[in-house]
CSV table of C-alpha atoms in Angstrom, one decimal:
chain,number,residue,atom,x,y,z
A,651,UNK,CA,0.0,0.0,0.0
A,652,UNK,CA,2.9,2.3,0.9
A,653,UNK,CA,4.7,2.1,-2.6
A,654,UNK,CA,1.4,3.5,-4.4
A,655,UNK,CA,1.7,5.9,-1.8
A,656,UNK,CA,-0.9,5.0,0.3
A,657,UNK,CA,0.0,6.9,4.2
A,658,UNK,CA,-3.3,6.1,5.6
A,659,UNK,CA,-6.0,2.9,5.8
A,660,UNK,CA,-9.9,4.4,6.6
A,661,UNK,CA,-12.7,1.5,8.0
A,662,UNK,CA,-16.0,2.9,7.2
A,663,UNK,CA,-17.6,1.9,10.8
A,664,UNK,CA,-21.0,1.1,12.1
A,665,UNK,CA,-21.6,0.2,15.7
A,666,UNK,CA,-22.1,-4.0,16.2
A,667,UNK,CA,-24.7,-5.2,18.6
A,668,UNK,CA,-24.0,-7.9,21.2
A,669,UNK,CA,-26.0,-11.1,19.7
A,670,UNK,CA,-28.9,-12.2,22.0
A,671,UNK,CA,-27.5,-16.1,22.3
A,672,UNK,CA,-24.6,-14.8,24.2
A,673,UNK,CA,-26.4,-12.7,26.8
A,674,UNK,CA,-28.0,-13.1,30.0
A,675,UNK,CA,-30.8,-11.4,32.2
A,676,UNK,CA,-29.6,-8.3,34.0
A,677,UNK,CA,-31.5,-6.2,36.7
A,678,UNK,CA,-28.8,-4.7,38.8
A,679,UNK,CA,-29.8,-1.2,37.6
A,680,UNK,CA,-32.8,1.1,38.3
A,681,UNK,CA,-33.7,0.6,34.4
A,682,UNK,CA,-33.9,-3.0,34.7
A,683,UNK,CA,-36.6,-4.2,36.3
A,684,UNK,CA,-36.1,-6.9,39.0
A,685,UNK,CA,-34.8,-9.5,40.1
A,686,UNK,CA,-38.2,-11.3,39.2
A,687,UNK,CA,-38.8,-9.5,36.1
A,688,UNK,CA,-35.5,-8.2,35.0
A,689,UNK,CA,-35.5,-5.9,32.0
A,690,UNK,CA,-32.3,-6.0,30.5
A,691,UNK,CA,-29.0,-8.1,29.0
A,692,UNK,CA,-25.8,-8.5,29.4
A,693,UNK,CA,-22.8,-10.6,28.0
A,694,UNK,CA,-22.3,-14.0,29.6
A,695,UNK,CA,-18.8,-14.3,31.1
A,696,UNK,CA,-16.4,-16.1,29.3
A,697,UNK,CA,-18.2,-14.7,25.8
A,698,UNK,CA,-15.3,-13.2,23.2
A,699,UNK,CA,-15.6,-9.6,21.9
A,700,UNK,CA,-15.4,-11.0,18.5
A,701,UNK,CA,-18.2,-13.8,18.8
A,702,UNK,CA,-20.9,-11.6,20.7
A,703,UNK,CA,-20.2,-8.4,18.5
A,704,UNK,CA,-20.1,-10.3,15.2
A,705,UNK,CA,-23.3,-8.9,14.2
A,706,UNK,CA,-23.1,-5.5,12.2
A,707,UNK,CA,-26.5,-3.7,11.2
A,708,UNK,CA,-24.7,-2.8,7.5
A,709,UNK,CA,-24.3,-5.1,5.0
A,710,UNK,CA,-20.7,-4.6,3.7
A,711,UNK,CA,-19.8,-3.0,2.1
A,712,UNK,CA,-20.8,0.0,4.6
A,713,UNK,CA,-23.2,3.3,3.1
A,714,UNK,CA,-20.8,6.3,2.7
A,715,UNK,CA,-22.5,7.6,5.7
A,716,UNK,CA,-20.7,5.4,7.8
A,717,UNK,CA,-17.0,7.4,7.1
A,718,UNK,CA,-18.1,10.0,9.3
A,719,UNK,CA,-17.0,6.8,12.2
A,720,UNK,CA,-14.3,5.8,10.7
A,721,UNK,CA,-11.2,4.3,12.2
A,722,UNK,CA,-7.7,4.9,10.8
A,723,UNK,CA,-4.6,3.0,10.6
A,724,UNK,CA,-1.8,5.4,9.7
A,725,UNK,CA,2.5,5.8,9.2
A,726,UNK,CA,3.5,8.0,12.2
A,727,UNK,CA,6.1,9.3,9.6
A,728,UNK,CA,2.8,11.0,7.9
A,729,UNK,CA,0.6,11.7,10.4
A,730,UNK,CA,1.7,14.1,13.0
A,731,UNK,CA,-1.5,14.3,14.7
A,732,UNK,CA,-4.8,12.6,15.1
A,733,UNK,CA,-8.4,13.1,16.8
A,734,UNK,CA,-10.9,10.5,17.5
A,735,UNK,CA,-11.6,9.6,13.9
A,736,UNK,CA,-9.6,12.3,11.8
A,737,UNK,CA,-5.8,12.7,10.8
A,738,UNK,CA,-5.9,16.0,11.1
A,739,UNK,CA,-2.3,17.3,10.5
A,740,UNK,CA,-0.5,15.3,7.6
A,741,UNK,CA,3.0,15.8,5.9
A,742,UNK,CA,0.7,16.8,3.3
A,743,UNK,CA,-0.9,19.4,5.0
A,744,UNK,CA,2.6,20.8,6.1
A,745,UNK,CA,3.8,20.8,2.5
A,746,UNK,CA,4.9,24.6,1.7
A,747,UNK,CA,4.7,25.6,-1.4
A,748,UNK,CA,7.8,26.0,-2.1
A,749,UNK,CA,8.8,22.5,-0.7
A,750,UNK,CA,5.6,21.1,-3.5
A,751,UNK,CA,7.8,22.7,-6.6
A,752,UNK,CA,10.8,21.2,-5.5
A,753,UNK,CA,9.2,17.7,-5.9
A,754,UNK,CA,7.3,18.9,-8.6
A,755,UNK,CA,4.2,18.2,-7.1
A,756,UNK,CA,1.2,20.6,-7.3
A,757,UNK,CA,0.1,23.0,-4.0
A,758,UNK,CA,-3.2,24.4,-3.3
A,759,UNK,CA,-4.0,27.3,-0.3
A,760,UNK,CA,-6.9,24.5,0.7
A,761,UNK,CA,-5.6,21.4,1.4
A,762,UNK,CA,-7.3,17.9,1.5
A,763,UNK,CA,-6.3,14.3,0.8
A,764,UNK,CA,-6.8,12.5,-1.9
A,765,UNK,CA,-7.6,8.5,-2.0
A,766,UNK,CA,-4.3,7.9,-3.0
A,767,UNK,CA,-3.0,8.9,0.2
A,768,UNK,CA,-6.2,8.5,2.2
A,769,UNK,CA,-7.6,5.1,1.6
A,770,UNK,CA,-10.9,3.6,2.3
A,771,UNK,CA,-10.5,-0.3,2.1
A,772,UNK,CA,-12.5,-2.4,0.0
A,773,UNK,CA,-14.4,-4.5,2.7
A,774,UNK,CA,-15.4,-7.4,0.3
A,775,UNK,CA,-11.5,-7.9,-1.1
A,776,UNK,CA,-9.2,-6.1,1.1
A,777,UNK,CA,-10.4,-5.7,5.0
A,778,UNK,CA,-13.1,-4.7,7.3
A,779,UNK,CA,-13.4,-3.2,10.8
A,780,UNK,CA,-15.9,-4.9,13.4
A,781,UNK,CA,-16.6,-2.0,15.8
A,782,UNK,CA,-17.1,-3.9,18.6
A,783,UNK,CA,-18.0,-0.9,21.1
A,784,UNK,CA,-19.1,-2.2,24.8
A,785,UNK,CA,-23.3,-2.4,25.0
A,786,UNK,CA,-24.0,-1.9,28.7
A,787,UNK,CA,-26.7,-3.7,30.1
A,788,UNK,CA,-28.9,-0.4,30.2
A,789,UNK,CA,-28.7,0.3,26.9
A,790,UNK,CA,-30.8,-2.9,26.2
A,791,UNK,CA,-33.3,-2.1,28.7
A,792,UNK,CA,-37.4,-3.1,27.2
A,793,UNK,CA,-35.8,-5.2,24.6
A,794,UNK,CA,-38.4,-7.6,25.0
A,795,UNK,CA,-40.4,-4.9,23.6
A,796,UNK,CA,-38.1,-2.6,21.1
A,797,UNK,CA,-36.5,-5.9,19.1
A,798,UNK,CA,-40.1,-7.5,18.6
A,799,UNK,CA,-40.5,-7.9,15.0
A,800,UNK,CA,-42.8,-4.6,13.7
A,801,UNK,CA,-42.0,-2.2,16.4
A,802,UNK,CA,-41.9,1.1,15.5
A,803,UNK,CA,-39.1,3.1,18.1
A,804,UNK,CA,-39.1,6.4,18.8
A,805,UNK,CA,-36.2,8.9,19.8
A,806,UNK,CA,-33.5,6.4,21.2
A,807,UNK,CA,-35.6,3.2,21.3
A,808,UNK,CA,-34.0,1.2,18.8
A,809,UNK,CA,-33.4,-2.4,19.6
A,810,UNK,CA,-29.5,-2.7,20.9
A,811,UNK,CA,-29.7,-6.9,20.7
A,812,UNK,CA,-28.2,-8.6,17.8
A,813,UNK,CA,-31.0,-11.1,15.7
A,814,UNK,CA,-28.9,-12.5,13.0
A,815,UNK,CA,-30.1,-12.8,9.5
A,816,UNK,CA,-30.2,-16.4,9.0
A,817,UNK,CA,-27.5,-17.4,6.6
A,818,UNK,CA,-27.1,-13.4,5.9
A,819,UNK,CA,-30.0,-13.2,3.9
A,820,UNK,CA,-32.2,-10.1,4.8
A,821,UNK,CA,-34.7,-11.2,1.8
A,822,UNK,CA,-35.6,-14.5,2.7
A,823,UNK,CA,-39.4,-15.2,4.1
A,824,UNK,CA,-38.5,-15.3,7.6
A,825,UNK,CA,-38.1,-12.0,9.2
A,826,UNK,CA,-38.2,-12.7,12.7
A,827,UNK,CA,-36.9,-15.2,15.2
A,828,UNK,CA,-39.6,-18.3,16.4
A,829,UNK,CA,-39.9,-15.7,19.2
A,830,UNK,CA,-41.0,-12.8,17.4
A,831,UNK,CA,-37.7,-10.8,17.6
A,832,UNK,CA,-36.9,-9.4,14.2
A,833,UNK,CA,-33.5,-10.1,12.8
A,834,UNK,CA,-31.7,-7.0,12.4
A,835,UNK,CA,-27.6,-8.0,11.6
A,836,UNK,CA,-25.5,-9.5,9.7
A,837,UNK,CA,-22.3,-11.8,10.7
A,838,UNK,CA,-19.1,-12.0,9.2
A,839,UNK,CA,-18.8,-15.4,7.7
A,840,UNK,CA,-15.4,-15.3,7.9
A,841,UNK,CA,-14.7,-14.3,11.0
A,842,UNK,CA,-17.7,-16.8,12.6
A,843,UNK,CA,-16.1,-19.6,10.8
A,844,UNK,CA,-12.2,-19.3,10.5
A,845,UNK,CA,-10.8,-16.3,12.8
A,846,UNK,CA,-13.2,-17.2,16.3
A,847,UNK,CA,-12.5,-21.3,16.1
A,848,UNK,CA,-8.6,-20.3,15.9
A,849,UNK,CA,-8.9,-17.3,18.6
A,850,UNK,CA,-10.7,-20.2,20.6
A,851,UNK,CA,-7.9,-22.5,20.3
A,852,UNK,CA,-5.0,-20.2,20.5
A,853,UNK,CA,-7.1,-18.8,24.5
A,854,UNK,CA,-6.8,-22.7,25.1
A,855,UNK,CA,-3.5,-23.2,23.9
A,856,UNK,CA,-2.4,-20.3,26.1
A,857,UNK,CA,-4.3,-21.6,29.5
A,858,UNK,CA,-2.8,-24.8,29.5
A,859,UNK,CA,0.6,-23.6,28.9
A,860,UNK,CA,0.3,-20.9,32.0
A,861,UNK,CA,-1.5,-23.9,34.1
A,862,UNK,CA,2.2,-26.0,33.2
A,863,UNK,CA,4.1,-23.6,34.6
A,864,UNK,CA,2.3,-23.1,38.4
């Protein structure tokens, strides 16, 4: 990526949601009912990130819309400075113009970069980003209620449980669990079926080596 002068690697991101087999009722907070009725999930201990959050809303590849999350790999050599999503002082924007004649390069007054320098991978070929932000147990809270297939949420009450799309297919006949919980996310194939099983076994791997050595 470097030699076709590639400095920085954008994810378009959308936020995951923790998959509903790998949680658990929650009620230890005033939004979540009680102890005989609790109102809200949370992840099972023992879960991985990477298994419970494999479940993005988006298809991939991502809208557009979802650069304005993006996450950024960069070369410290180019980027000099960086805020929560945004490389925001580059070589490139340092560039006087009289150091963009010398390498015969062009110079504009307004500076941005350009996909050869900025660029957004191709999530089917290249790679893709699983945002795999934290959903705390409140954030779930009347879940019974908001996933239900047909809902209709107001302001902030979307459903934050993961439903997967059986086999990834959003246009199948089925469009809600045996439940009534609509599916609403998709899983990376990949990752469910080749990256998790070796994760699994390298956690194992690592365990009984540490119990060897007590």
């Amino acid at each position: 990526a470097t030699k076709a002068g590639t400095q920085i690697l954008t994810f378009l991101s959308t936020r995951a949601m923790p998959i509903h087999s790998y949680m658990e009722p929650f009620h230890e907070h005033n939004d979540c009912g009680s102890g005989e009725d609790p109102g809200c999930l949370r992840v099972r201990e023992g879960s991985l990130f990477a298994e419970v959050y494999n479940c993005d809303a988006e298809k991939p590849p991502k809208p557009s819309w979802a650069e304005r999350a993006k996450k950024q790999l960069y070369r410290s050599d180019y980027v000099f400075a960086h805020y929560v999503h945004y490389s925001t002082v580059t070589a490139g924007l340092l560039k006087t113009k009289e150091e963009a004649e010398e390498a015969g390069d062009p110079w504009y007054m307004h500076f941005r970069e350009t996909r050869s320098t900025d660029h957004v991978t191709d999530e089917i070929h290249q790679a893709v980003m699983l945002h795999t932000k934290t959903t705390v147990p409140e954030y779930t809270m009347e879940w019974k209620t908001r996933c239900k297939a047909g809902f209709k949420p107001g302001h902030k009450q979307n459903c934050r449980v993961g439903f997967p799309w059986p086999q990834n297919n959003e246009m199948g006949s089925k469009k809600a669990t045996p439940g009534g919980y609509g599916y609403n996310c998709f899983r990376n194939d990949k990752l469910n079926d080749f990256w998790i099983p070796k994760l699994h076994d390298a956690i194992k791997k690592r365990s009984a080596r540490i119990d060897h050595l007590r």
